[in-house]
Amino acid sequence: MQIKDKYYFASDVHLGLPVNDPQKREQHFVAWLDRAAQDAKAIFLLGDIFDFWCEYKKVVPKGFVRTLGKLAELTDRGVEIHFFPGNHDLWTFGYFADELGLQVHHRPLEINLNGKMFYLAHGDNVGKMDSGYRFLRSIFSSPLFQKCFSAIHPRWGVAFAHRWSRRSRLSNGLPFPFQQEKEQVYQFAQAYSKEHAIDYFIFGHRHTPVSLPVNEHSRLVILGEWIQGCEYAVFENGELKLTNN
């Protein structure tokens, strides 16, 4: 029997984004879930696994059936899977927990894993956000806006969301340069670690794999993405490393 002693972290798969063979991307992700489950104590999915997700009372969005089925299968087998909604799959209201068995975290999570303290979040809403993004996120997070949007027929609501996504930097193949100390997540980790004993800050969102020290005790890790690189992190024997699938 294989010892389950590893922790896996992934984000920004953007299932449904119509670039770079989306079906092959989903197949890669499902295969990775299968492999990780063999020796994982827990799997952490840190947001934007779906390029768009909106829950309706009686409708499950088309697509992703292999991913949804695999997640349900693994949790049924006792695999611990945590899900953090990102800015693209923000509208999760119970389906992932009730139907798929995921542990859903709508806020950042501090957790001790084998003696190391982790701070986990998608990363778009930590630190100092610019005013435009903060305003946009506050609208998308509004229960009233969510209720109004879910009242739109999925045929039009989902189509509108996908059109919106196609205007993004990601859909147009533009780079996501990481500006080191200028980044809001770095500044947040630097300030937070002065008052809290955190060994690893792990975020998604920025689409560029990064591992750099914040100080002599803390390290900032950005997980990368699955559109080009299929990157993820694994924690084993007290060490965290970035790798790719």
mmCIF file of N, CA, C and O in Angstrom, residues 52-145:
data_model
loop_
_atom_site.group_PDB
_atom_site.id
_atom_site.type_symbol
_atom_site.label_atom_id
_atom_site.label_comp_id
_atom_site.label_asym_id
_atom_site.label_seq_id
_atom_site.Cartn_x
_atom_site.Cartn_y
_atom_site.Cartn_z
ATOM 1 N N PHE A 52 -14.825 29.782 -16.427
ATOM 2 C CA PHE A 52 -16.047 30.424 -15.939
ATOM 3 C C PHE A 52 -16.904 29.358 -15.275
ATOM 4 O O PHE A 52 -17.041 28.245 -15.787
ATOM 5 N N TRP A 53 -17.471 29.714 -14.130
ATOM 6 C CA TRP A 53 -18.386 28.813 -13.443
ATOM 7 C C TRP A 53 -19.486 29.640 -12.802
ATOM 8 O O TRP A 53 -19.221 30.603 -12.086
ATOM 9 N N CYS A 54 -20.715 29.260 -13.079
ATOM 10 C CA CYS A 54 -21.864 29.873 -12.430
ATOM 11 C C CYS A 54 -22.856 28.771 -12.120
ATOM 12 O O CYS A 54 -23.238 28.001 -13.004
ATOM 13 N N GLU A 55 -23.258 28.675 -10.864
ATOM 14 C CA GLU A 55 -24.195 27.634 -10.458
ATOM 15 C C GLU A 55 -25.627 28.116 -10.605
ATOM 16 O O GLU A 55 -25.961 29.230 -10.216
ATOM 17 N N TYR A 56 -26.427 27.249 -11.166
ATOM 18 C CA TYR A 56 -27.867 27.475 -11.261
ATOM 19 C C TYR A 56 -28.571 26.412 -10.425
ATOM 20 O O TYR A 56 -27.996 25.360 -10.127
ATOM 21 N N LYS A 57 -29.818 26.663 -10.075
ATOM 22 C CA LYS A 57 -30.535 25.731 -9.215
ATOM 23 C C LYS A 57 -30.665 24.347 -9.829
ATOM 24 O O LYS A 57 -30.536 23.327 -9.153
ATOM 25 N N LYS A 58 -30.933 24.298 -11.139
ATOM 26 C CA LYS A 58 -31.226 23.018 -11.772
ATOM 27 C C LYS A 58 -30.303 22.705 -12.944
ATOM 28 O O LYS A 58 -30.546 21.741 -13.673
ATOM 29 N N VAL A 59 -29.264 23.498 -13.158
ATOM 30 C CA VAL A 59 -28.429 23.345 -14.343
ATOM 31 C C VAL A 59 -26.964 23.278 -13.941
ATOM 32 O O VAL A 59 -26.497 24.087 -13.144
ATOM 33 N N VAL A 60 -26.228 22.313 -14.491
ATOM 34 C CA VAL A 60 -24.777 22.247 -14.364
ATOM 35 C C VAL A 60 -24.186 22.729 -15.688
ATOM 36 O O VAL A 60 -24.598 22.271 -16.752
ATOM 37 N N PRO A 61 -23.253 23.674 -15.659
ATOM 38 C CA PRO A 61 -22.682 24.183 -16.918
ATOM 39 C C PRO A 61 -22.125 23.074 -17.791
ATOM 40 O O PRO A 61 -21.533 22.106 -17.302
ATOM 41 N N LYS A 62 -22.331 23.210 -19.085
ATOM 42 C CA LYS A 62 -21.863 22.224 -20.049
ATOM 43 C C LYS A 62 -20.340 22.153 -20.041
ATOM 44 O O LYS A 62 -19.654 23.147 -19.889
ATOM 45 N N GLY A 63 -19.817 20.931 -20.231
ATOM 46 C CA GLY A 63 -18.373 20.728 -20.268
ATOM 47 C C GLY A 63 -17.840 20.238 -18.933
ATOM 48 O O GLY A 63 -18.578 20.101 -17.951
ATOM 49 N N PHE A 64 -16.554 19.923 -18.896
ATOM 50 C CA PHE A 64 -15.828 19.574 -17.668
ATOM 51 C C PHE A 64 -16.331 18.286 -17.025
ATOM 52 O O PHE A 64 -16.025 18.014 -15.861
ATOM 53 N N VAL A 65 -17.077 17.471 -17.752
ATOM 54 C CA VAL A 65 -17.688 16.301 -17.116
ATOM 55 C C VAL A 65 -16.619 15.331 -16.617
ATOM 56 O O VAL A 65 -16.792 14.685 -15.573
ATOM 57 N N ARG A 66 -15.506 15.235 -17.326
ATOM 58 C CA ARG A 66 -14.432 14.340 -16.878
ATOM 59 C C ARG A 66 -13.811 14.849 -15.583
ATOM 60 O O ARG A 66 -13.497 14.078 -14.677
ATOM 61 N N THR A 67 -13.630 16.177 -15.497
ATOM 62 C CA THR A 67 -13.065 16.751 -14.279
ATOM 63 C C THR A 67 -14.026 16.600 -13.112
ATOM 64 O O THR A 67 -13.631 16.177 -12.011
ATOM 65 N N LEU A 68 -15.291 16.942 -13.314
ATOM 66 C CA LEU A 68 -16.266 16.840 -12.230
ATOM 67 C C LEU A 68 -16.406 15.397 -11.765
ATOM 68 O O LEU A 68 -16.466 15.119 -10.556
ATOM 69 N N GLY A 69 -16.457 14.476 -12.712
ATOM 70 C CA GLY A 69 -16.562 13.066 -12.354
ATOM 71 C C GLY A 69 -15.345 12.570 -11.598
ATOM 72 O O GLY A 69 -15.463 11.813 -10.622
ATOM 73 N N LYS A 70 -14.164 13.006 -12.028
ATOM 74 C CA LYS A 70 -12.940 12.569 -11.350
ATOM 75 C C LYS A 70 -12.861 13.119 -9.939
ATOM 76 O O LYS A 70 -12.481 12.403 -9.001
ATOM 77 N N LEU A 71 -13.210 14.389 -9.753
ATOM 78 C CA LEU A 71 -13.197 14.968 -8.412
ATOM 79 C C LEU A 71 -14.145 14.217 -7.483
ATOM 80 O O LEU A 71 -13.804 13.897 -6.340
ATOM 81 N N ALA A 72 -15.349 13.909 -7.973
ATOM 82 C CA ALA A 72 -16.313 13.165 -7.163
ATOM 83 C C ALA A 72 -15.799 11.762 -6.854
ATOM 84 O O ALA A 72 -15.932 11.267 -5.724
ATOM 85 N N GLU A 73 -15.214 11.123 -7.842
ATOM 86 C CA GLU A 73 -14.678 9.772 -7.641
ATOM 87 C C GLU A 73 -13.590 9.763 -6.568
ATOM 88 O O GLU A 73 -13.573 8.900 -5.678
ATOM 89 N N LEU A 74 -12.678 10.751 -6.628
ATOM 90 C CA LEU A 74 -11.570 10.772 -5.673
ATOM 91 C C LEU A 74 -12.050 11.061 -4.260
ATOM 92 O O LEU A 74 -11.595 10.431 -3.300
ATOM 93 N N THR A 75 -12.962 12.015 -4.105
ATOM 94 C CA THR A 75 -13.454 12.289 -2.745
ATOM 95 C C THR A 75 -14.268 11.117 -2.213
ATOM 96 O O THR A 75 -14.244 10.834 -1.009
ATOM 97 N N ASP A 76 -14.968 10.404 -3.088
ATOM 98 C CA ASP A 76 -15.687 9.198 -2.661
ATOM 99 C C ASP A 76 -14.716 8.142 -2.137
ATOM 100 O O ASP A 76 -15.071 7.342 -1.263
ATOM 101 N N ARG A 77 -13.503 8.148 -2.670
ATOM 102 C CA ARG A 77 -12.474 7.199 -2.228
ATOM 103 C C ARG A 77 -11.727 7.687 -0.995
ATOM 104 O O ARG A 77 -10.831 7.006 -0.493
ATOM 105 N N GLY A 78 -12.087 8.890 -0.507
ATOM 106 C CA GLY A 78 -11.463 9.404 0.707
ATOM 107 C C GLY A 78 -10.319 10.365 0.481
ATOM 108 O O GLY A 78 -9.650 10.762 1.445
ATOM 109 N N VAL A 79 -10.072 10.774 -0.762
ATOM 110 C CA VAL A 79 -9.018 11.742 -1.035
ATOM 111 C C VAL A 79 -9.497 13.128 -0.602
ATOM 112 O O VAL A 79 -10.595 13.558 -0.967
ATOM 113 N N GLU A 80 -8.688 13.829 0.158
ATOM 114 C CA GLU A 80 -9.030 15.161 0.653
ATOM 115 C C GLU A 80 -8.672 16.210 -0.400
ATOM 116 O O GLU A 80 -7.497 16.369 -0.745
ATOM 117 N N ILE A 81 -9.676 16.912 -0.902
ATOM 118 C CA ILE A 81 -9.446 17.917 -1.941
ATOM 119 C C ILE A 81 -10.048 19.245 -1.487
ATOM 120 O O ILE A 81 -11.224 19.316 -1.131
ATOM 121 N N HIS A 82 -9.219 20.287 -1.516
ATOM 122 C CA HIS A 82 -9.632 21.629 -1.134
ATOM 123 C C HIS A 82 -9.742 22.499 -2.386
ATOM 124 O O HIS A 82 -8.882 22.431 -3.275
ATOM 125 N N PHE A 83 -10.776 23.329 -2.419
ATOM 126 C CA PHE A 83 -10.999 24.206 -3.567
ATOM 127 C C PHE A 83 -11.150 25.647 -3.102
ATOM 128 O O PHE A 83 -11.926 25.944 -2.195
ATOM 129 N N PHE A 84 -10.388 26.545 -3.738
ATOM 130 C CA PHE A 84 -10.449 27.976 -3.461
ATOM 131 C C PHE A 84 -10.994 28.675 -4.704
ATOM 132 O O PHE A 84 -10.330 28.671 -5.748
ATOM 133 N N PRO A 85 -12.187 29.251 -4.665
ATOM 134 C CA PRO A 85 -12.694 29.959 -5.835
ATOM 135 C C PRO A 85 -11.748 31.091 -6.248
ATOM 136 O O PRO A 85 -11.255 31.844 -5.410
ATOM 137 N N GLY A 86 -11.498 31.183 -7.562
ATOM 138 C CA GLY A 86 -10.695 32.278 -8.094
ATOM 139 C C GLY A 86 -11.590 33.356 -8.658
ATOM 140 O O GLY A 86 -12.812 33.332 -8.500
ATOM 141 N N ASN A 87 -11.009 34.298 -9.349
ATOM 142 C CA ASN A 87 -11.818 35.371 -9.928
ATOM 143 C C ASN A 87 -12.613 34.900 -11.143
ATOM 144 O O ASN A 87 -13.605 35.525 -11.517
ATOM 145 N N HIS A 88 -12.252 33.754 -11.749
ATOM 146 C CA HIS A 88 -13.007 33.226 -12.878
ATOM 147 C C HIS A 88 -14.073 32.214 -12.450
ATOM 148 O O HIS A 88 -15.044 32.015 -13.181
ATOM 149 N N ASP A 89 -13.863 31.545 -11.335
ATOM 150 C CA ASP A 89 -14.867 30.568 -10.861
ATOM 151 C C ASP A 89 -15.347 30.946 -9.464
ATOM 152 O O ASP A 89 -15.470 30.125 -8.568
ATOM 153 N N LEU A 90 -15.646 32.240 -9.330
ATOM 154 C CA LEU A 90 -16.048 32.819 -8.044
ATOM 155 C C LEU A 90 -17.418 32.339 -7.579
ATOM 156 O O LEU A 90 -17.676 32.207 -6.388
ATOM 157 N N TRP A 91 -18.317 32.071 -8.545
ATOM 158 C CA TRP A 91 -19.717 31.833 -8.197
ATOM 159 C C TRP A 91 -19.972 30.362 -7.891
ATOM 160 O O TRP A 91 -20.649 29.654 -8.617
ATOM 161 N N THR A 92 -19.391 29.906 -6.796
ATOM 162 C CA THR A 92 -19.609 28.548 -6.304
ATOM 163 C C THR A 92 -20.423 28.652 -5.025
ATOM 164 O O THR A 92 -19.974 29.259 -4.057
ATOM 165 N N PHE A 93 -21.596 28.040 -5.012
ATOM 166 C CA PHE A 93 -22.538 28.254 -3.913
ATOM 167 C C PHE A 93 -22.935 26.978 -3.171
ATOM 168 O O PHE A 93 -23.821 27.006 -2.351
ATOM 169 N N GLY A 94 -22.322 25.853 -3.459
ATOM 170 C CA GLY A 94 -22.687 24.635 -2.747
ATOM 171 C C GLY A 94 -22.505 23.364 -3.554
ATOM 172 O O GLY A 94 -22.359 22.276 -2.988
ATOM 173 N N TYR A 95 -22.511 23.480 -4.869
ATOM 174 C CA TYR A 95 -22.430 22.287 -5.720
ATOM 175 C C TYR A 95 -21.124 21.530 -5.484
ATOM 176 O O TYR A 95 -21.114 20.303 -5.380
ATOM 177 N N PHE A 96 -20.014 22.250 -5.410
ATOM 178 C CA PHE A 96 -18.715 21.584 -5.258
ATOM 179 C C PHE A 96 -18.626 20.827 -3.938
ATOM 180 O O PHE A 96 -18.043 19.751 -3.870
ATOM 181 N N ALA A 97 -19.200 21.396 -2.893
ATOM 182 C CA ALA A 97 -19.169 20.732 -1.595
ATOM 183 C C ALA A 97 -20.207 19.609 -1.520
ATOM 184 O O ALA A 97 -19.895 18.480 -1.132
ATOM 185 N N ASP A 98 -21.432 19.913 -1.927
ATOM 186 C CA ASP A 98 -22.527 18.958 -1.750
ATOM 187 C C ASP A 98 -22.463 17.799 -2.730
ATOM 188 O O ASP A 98 -22.737 16.643 -2.362
ATOM 189 N N GLU A 99 -22.137 18.079 -3.981
ATOM 190 C CA GLU A 99 -22.157 17.035 -5.016
ATOM 191 C C GLU A 99 -20.795 16.384 -5.240
ATOM 192 O O GLU A 99 -20.717 15.197 -5.531
ATOM 193 N N LEU A 100 -19.721 17.174 -5.098
ATOM 194 C CA LEU A 100 -18.388 16.654 -5.420
ATOM 195 C C LEU A 100 -17.569 16.311 -4.186
ATOM 196 O O LEU A 100 -16.537 15.650 -4.297
ATOM 197 N N GLY A 101 -18.000 16.777 -3.020
ATOM 198 C CA GLY A 101 -17.281 16.442 -1.792
ATOM 199 C C GLY A 101 -16.038 17.260 -1.545
ATOM 200 O O GLY A 101 -15.190 16.874 -0.720
ATOM 201 N N LEU A 102 -15.901 18.405 -2.227
ATOM 202 C CA LEU A 102 -14.731 19.253 -2.021
ATOM 203 C C LEU A 102 -14.885 20.092 -0.754
ATOM 204 O O LEU A 102 -15.995 20.425 -0.354
ATOM 205 N N GLN A 103 -13.763 20.434 -0.152
ATOM 206 C CA GLN A 103 -13.756 21.398 0.946
ATOM 207 C C GLN A 103 -13.498 22.766 0.335
ATOM 208 O O GLN A 103 -12.411 23.034 -0.165
ATOM 209 N N VAL A 104 -14.506 23.618 0.347
ATOM 210 C CA VAL A 104 -14.452 24.899 -0.357
ATOM 211 C C VAL A 104 -14.105 26.014 0.625
ATOM 212 O O VAL A 104 -14.718 26.126 1.691
ATOM 213 N N HIS A 105 -13.123 26.835 0.224
ATOM 214 C CA HIS A 105 -12.656 27.935 1.067
ATOM 215 C C HIS A 105 -12.866 29.248 0.315
ATOM 216 O O HIS A 105 -12.207 29.504 -0.687
ATOM 217 N N HIS A 106 -13.748 30.076 0.819
ATOM 218 C CA HIS A 106 -14.005 31.362 0.189
ATOM 219 C C HIS A 106 -13.084 32.457 0.736
ATOM 220 O O HIS A 106 -13.129 33.586 0.260
ATOM 221 N N ARG A 107 -12.278 32.099 1.711
ATOM 222 C CA ARG A 107 -11.307 33.035 2.272
ATOM 223 C C ARG A 107 -9.938 32.354 2.330
ATOM 224 O O ARG A 107 -9.847 31.124 2.284
ATOM 225 N N PRO A 108 -8.867 33.143 2.451
ATOM 226 C CA PRO A 108 -7.535 32.533 2.597
ATOM 227 C C PRO A 108 -7.488 31.576 3.784
ATOM 228 O O PRO A 108 -8.204 31.747 4.776
ATOM 229 N N LEU A 109 -6.641 30.582 3.653
ATOM 230 C CA LEU A 109 -6.539 29.546 4.678
ATOM 231 C C LEU A 109 -5.116 29.482 5.211
ATOM 232 O O LEU A 109 -4.160 29.397 4.440
ATOM 233 N N GLU A 110 -4.981 29.535 6.526
ATOM 234 C CA GLU A 110 -3.710 29.237 7.187
ATOM 235 C C GLU A 110 -3.809 27.819 7.723
ATOM 236 O O GLU A 110 -4.745 27.481 8.455
ATOM 237 N N ILE A 111 -2.824 27.007 7.392
ATOM 238 C CA ILE A 111 -2.897 25.595 7.769
ATOM 239 C C ILE A 111 -1.504 25.042 8.020
ATOM 240 O O ILE A 111 -0.544 25.403 7.337
ATOM 241 N N ASN A 112 -1.412 24.191 9.030
ATOM 242 C CA ASN A 112 -0.162 23.517 9.353
ATOM 243 C C ASN A 112 -0.115 22.183 8.621
ATOM 244 O O ASN A 112 -0.983 21.334 8.807
ATOM 245 N N LEU A 113 0.891 22.018 7.779
ATOM 246 C CA LEU A 113 1.077 20.774 7.041
ATOM 247 C C LEU A 113 2.441 20.203 7.395
ATOM 248 O O LEU A 113 3.480 20.774 7.051
ATOM 249 N N ASN A 114 2.420 19.112 8.135
ATOM 250 C CA ASN A 114 3.667 18.441 8.545
ATOM 251 C C ASN A 114 4.661 19.401 9.184
ATOM 252 O O ASN A 114 5.864 19.388 8.868
ATOM 253 N N GLY A 115 4.154 20.267 10.051
ATOM 254 C CA GLY A 115 5.036 21.134 10.819
ATOM 255 C C GLY A 115 5.387 22.449 10.164
ATOM 256 O O GLY A 115 6.107 23.262 10.762
ATOM 257 N N LYS A 116 4.898 22.716 8.962
ATOM 258 C CA LYS A 116 5.135 23.983 8.277
ATOM 259 C C LYS A 116 3.814 24.735 8.145
ATOM 260 O O LYS A 116 2.774 24.135 7.865
ATOM 261 N N MET A 117 3.879 26.053 8.346
ATOM 262 C CA MET A 117 2.681 26.870 8.222
ATOM 263 C C MET A 117 2.546 27.415 6.803
ATOM 264 O O MET A 117 3.495 27.987 6.242
ATOM 265 N N PHE A 118 1.351 27.221 6.232
ATOM 266 C CA PHE A 118 1.047 27.654 4.883
ATOM 267 C C PHE A 118 -0.049 28.714 4.919
ATOM 268 O O PHE A 118 -0.995 28.615 5.705
ATOM 269 N N TYR A 119 0.078 29.685 4.030
ATOM 270 C CA TYR A 119 -0.989 30.660 3.787
ATOM 271 C C TYR A 119 -1.419 30.458 2.344
ATOM 272 O O TYR A 119 -0.628 30.668 1.411
ATOM 273 N N LEU A 120 -2.670 30.037 2.143
ATOM 274 C CA LEU A 120 -3.152 29.632 0.827
ATOM 275 C C LEU A 120 -4.310 30.511 0.379
ATOM 276 O O LEU A 120 -5.241 30.777 1.138
ATOM 277 N N ALA A 121 -4.264 30.957 -0.858
ATOM 278 C CA ALA A 121 -5.353 31.747 -1.441
ATOM 279 C C ALA A 121 -5.149 31.782 -2.946
ATOM 280 O O ALA A 121 -4.061 31.471 -3.454
ATOM 281 N N HIS A 122 -6.209 32.171 -3.676
ATOM 282 C CA HIS A 122 -6.034 32.342 -5.113
ATOM 283 C C HIS A 122 -5.044 33.457 -5.392
ATOM 284 O O HIS A 122 -4.184 33.332 -6.269
ATOM 285 N N GLY A 123 -5.173 34.569 -4.666
ATOM 286 C CA GLY A 123 -4.188 35.628 -4.756
ATOM 287 C C GLY A 123 -4.657 36.921 -5.376
ATOM 288 O O GLY A 123 -3.961 37.934 -5.299
ATOM 289 N N ASP A 124 -5.843 36.926 -5.979
ATOM 290 C CA ASP A 124 -6.295 38.162 -6.617
ATOM 291 C C ASP A 124 -6.797 39.181 -5.606
ATOM 292 O O ASP A 124 -6.853 40.375 -5.907
ATOM 293 N N ASN A 125 -7.162 38.718 -4.421
ATOM 294 C CA ASN A 125 -7.771 39.627 -3.440
ATOM 295 C C ASN A 125 -6.967 39.740 -2.158
ATOM 296 O O ASN A 125 -7.510 40.022 -1.096
ATOM 297 N N VAL A 126 -5.652 39.512 -2.243
ATOM 298 C CA VAL A 126 -4.785 39.758 -1.088
ATOM 299 C C VAL A 126 -3.887 40.949 -1.425
ATOM 300 O O VAL A 126 -3.533 41.178 -2.578
ATOM 301 N N GLY A 127 -3.554 41.694 -0.418
ATOM 302 C CA GLY A 127 -2.730 42.872 -0.649
ATOM 303 C C GLY A 127 -3.550 44.035 -1.173
ATOM 304 O O GLY A 127 -4.780 44.022 -1.179
ATOM 305 N N LYS A 128 -2.864 45.035 -1.628
ATOM 306 C CA LYS A 128 -3.488 46.275 -2.076
ATOM 307 C C LYS A 128 -3.886 46.158 -3.540
ATOM 308 O O LYS A 128 -3.039 46.147 -4.436
ATOM 309 N N MET A 129 -5.196 46.056 -3.801
ATOM 310 C CA MET A 129 -5.704 45.980 -5.164
ATOM 311 C C MET A 129 -5.887 47.375 -5.731
ATOM 312 O O MET A 129 -6.191 48.320 -4.993
ATOM 313 N N ASP A 130 -5.729 47.507 -7.057
ATOM 314 C CA ASP A 130 -6.022 48.807 -7.649
ATOM 315 C C ASP A 130 -7.526 49.053 -7.587
ATOM 316 O O ASP A 130 -8.338 48.129 -7.505
ATOM 317 N N SER A 131 -7.899 50.320 -7.610
ATOM 318 C CA SER A 131 -9.288 50.704 -7.352
ATOM 319 C C SER A 131 -10.246 50.118 -8.385
ATOM 320 O O SER A 131 -11.366 49.710 -8.043
ATOM 321 N N GLY A 132 -9.826 50.055 -9.646
ATOM 322 C CA GLY A 132 -10.698 49.517 -10.690
ATOM 323 C C GLY A 132 -11.014 48.052 -10.468
ATOM 324 O O GLY A 132 -12.178 47.634 -10.560
ATOM 325 N N TYR A 133 -9.981 47.263 -10.158
ATOM 326 C CA TYR A 133 -10.209 45.838 -9.930
ATOM 327 C C TYR A 133 -11.008 45.620 -8.651
ATOM 328 O O TYR A 133 -11.883 44.754 -8.599
ATOM 329 N N ARG A 134 -10.727 46.404 -7.619
ATOM 330 C CA ARG A 134 -11.465 46.275 -6.362
ATOM 331 C C ARG A 134 -12.950 46.545 -6.580
ATOM 332 O O ARG A 134 -13.812 45.832 -6.050
ATOM 333 N N PHE A 135 -13.257 47.559 -7.378
ATOM 334 C CA PHE A 135 -14.654 47.881 -7.670
ATOM 335 C C PHE A 135 -15.318 46.748 -8.453
ATOM 336 O O PHE A 135 -16.437 46.325 -8.136
ATOM 337 N N LEU A 136 -14.614 46.239 -9.479
ATOM 338 C CA LEU A 136 -15.171 45.163 -10.296
ATOM 339 C C LEU A 136 -15.408 43.910 -9.461
ATOM 340 O O LEU A 136 -16.459 43.263 -9.570
ATOM 341 N N ARG A 137 -14.477 43.587 -8.604
ATOM 342 C CA ARG A 137 -14.628 42.390 -7.777
ATOM 343 C C ARG A 137 -15.760 42.544 -6.773
ATOM 344 O O ARG A 137 -16.455 41.577 -6.470
ATOM 345 N N SER A 138 -15.944 43.754 -6.265
ATOM 346 C CA SER A 138 -17.035 43.972 -5.319
ATOM 347 C C SER A 138 -18.390 43.770 -5.995
ATOM 348 O O SER A 138 -19.337 43.269 -5.368
ATOM 349 N N ILE A 139 -18.490 44.137 -7.276
ATOM 350 C CA ILE A 139 -19.732 43.906 -8.016
ATOM 351 C C ILE A 139 -19.951 42.411 -8.211
ATOM 352 O O ILE A 139 -21.041 41.885 -7.945
ATOM 353 N N PHE A 140 -18.916 41.705 -8.671
ATOM 354 C CA PHE A 140 -19.041 40.269 -8.917
ATOM 355 C C PHE A 140 -19.311 39.495 -7.631
ATOM 356 O O PHE A 140 -19.894 38.408 -7.675
ATOM 357 N N SER A 141 -18.871 40.034 -6.494
ATOM 358 C CA SER A 141 -19.081 39.359 -5.211
ATOM 359 C C SER A 141 -20.421 39.711 -4.576
ATOM 360 O O SER A 141 -20.777 39.144 -3.541
ATOM 361 N N SER A 142 -21.148 40.629 -5.184
ATOM 362 C CA SER A 142 -22.415 41.074 -4.622
ATOM 363 C C SER A 142 -23.494 40.005 -4.767
ATOM 364 O O SER A 142 -23.768 39.545 -5.885
ATOM 365 N N PRO A 143 -24.129 39.585 -3.680
ATOM 366 C CA PRO A 143 -25.217 38.608 -3.778
ATOM 367 C C PRO A 143 -26.342 39.076 -4.698
ATOM 368 O O PRO A 143 -26.949 38.259 -5.407
ATOM 369 N N LEU A 144 -26.621 40.370 -4.711
ATOM 370 C CA LEU A 144 -27.666 40.890 -5.583
ATOM 371 C C LEU A 144 -27.294 40.716 -7.048
ATOM 372 O O LEU A 144 -28.110 40.267 -7.861
ATOM 373 N N PHE A 145 -26.048 41.052 -7.397
ATOM 374 C CA PHE A 145 -25.605 40.881 -8.778
ATOM 375 C C PHE A 145 -25.618 39.405 -9.173
ATOM 376 O O PHE A 145 -26.048 39.040 -10.277
#
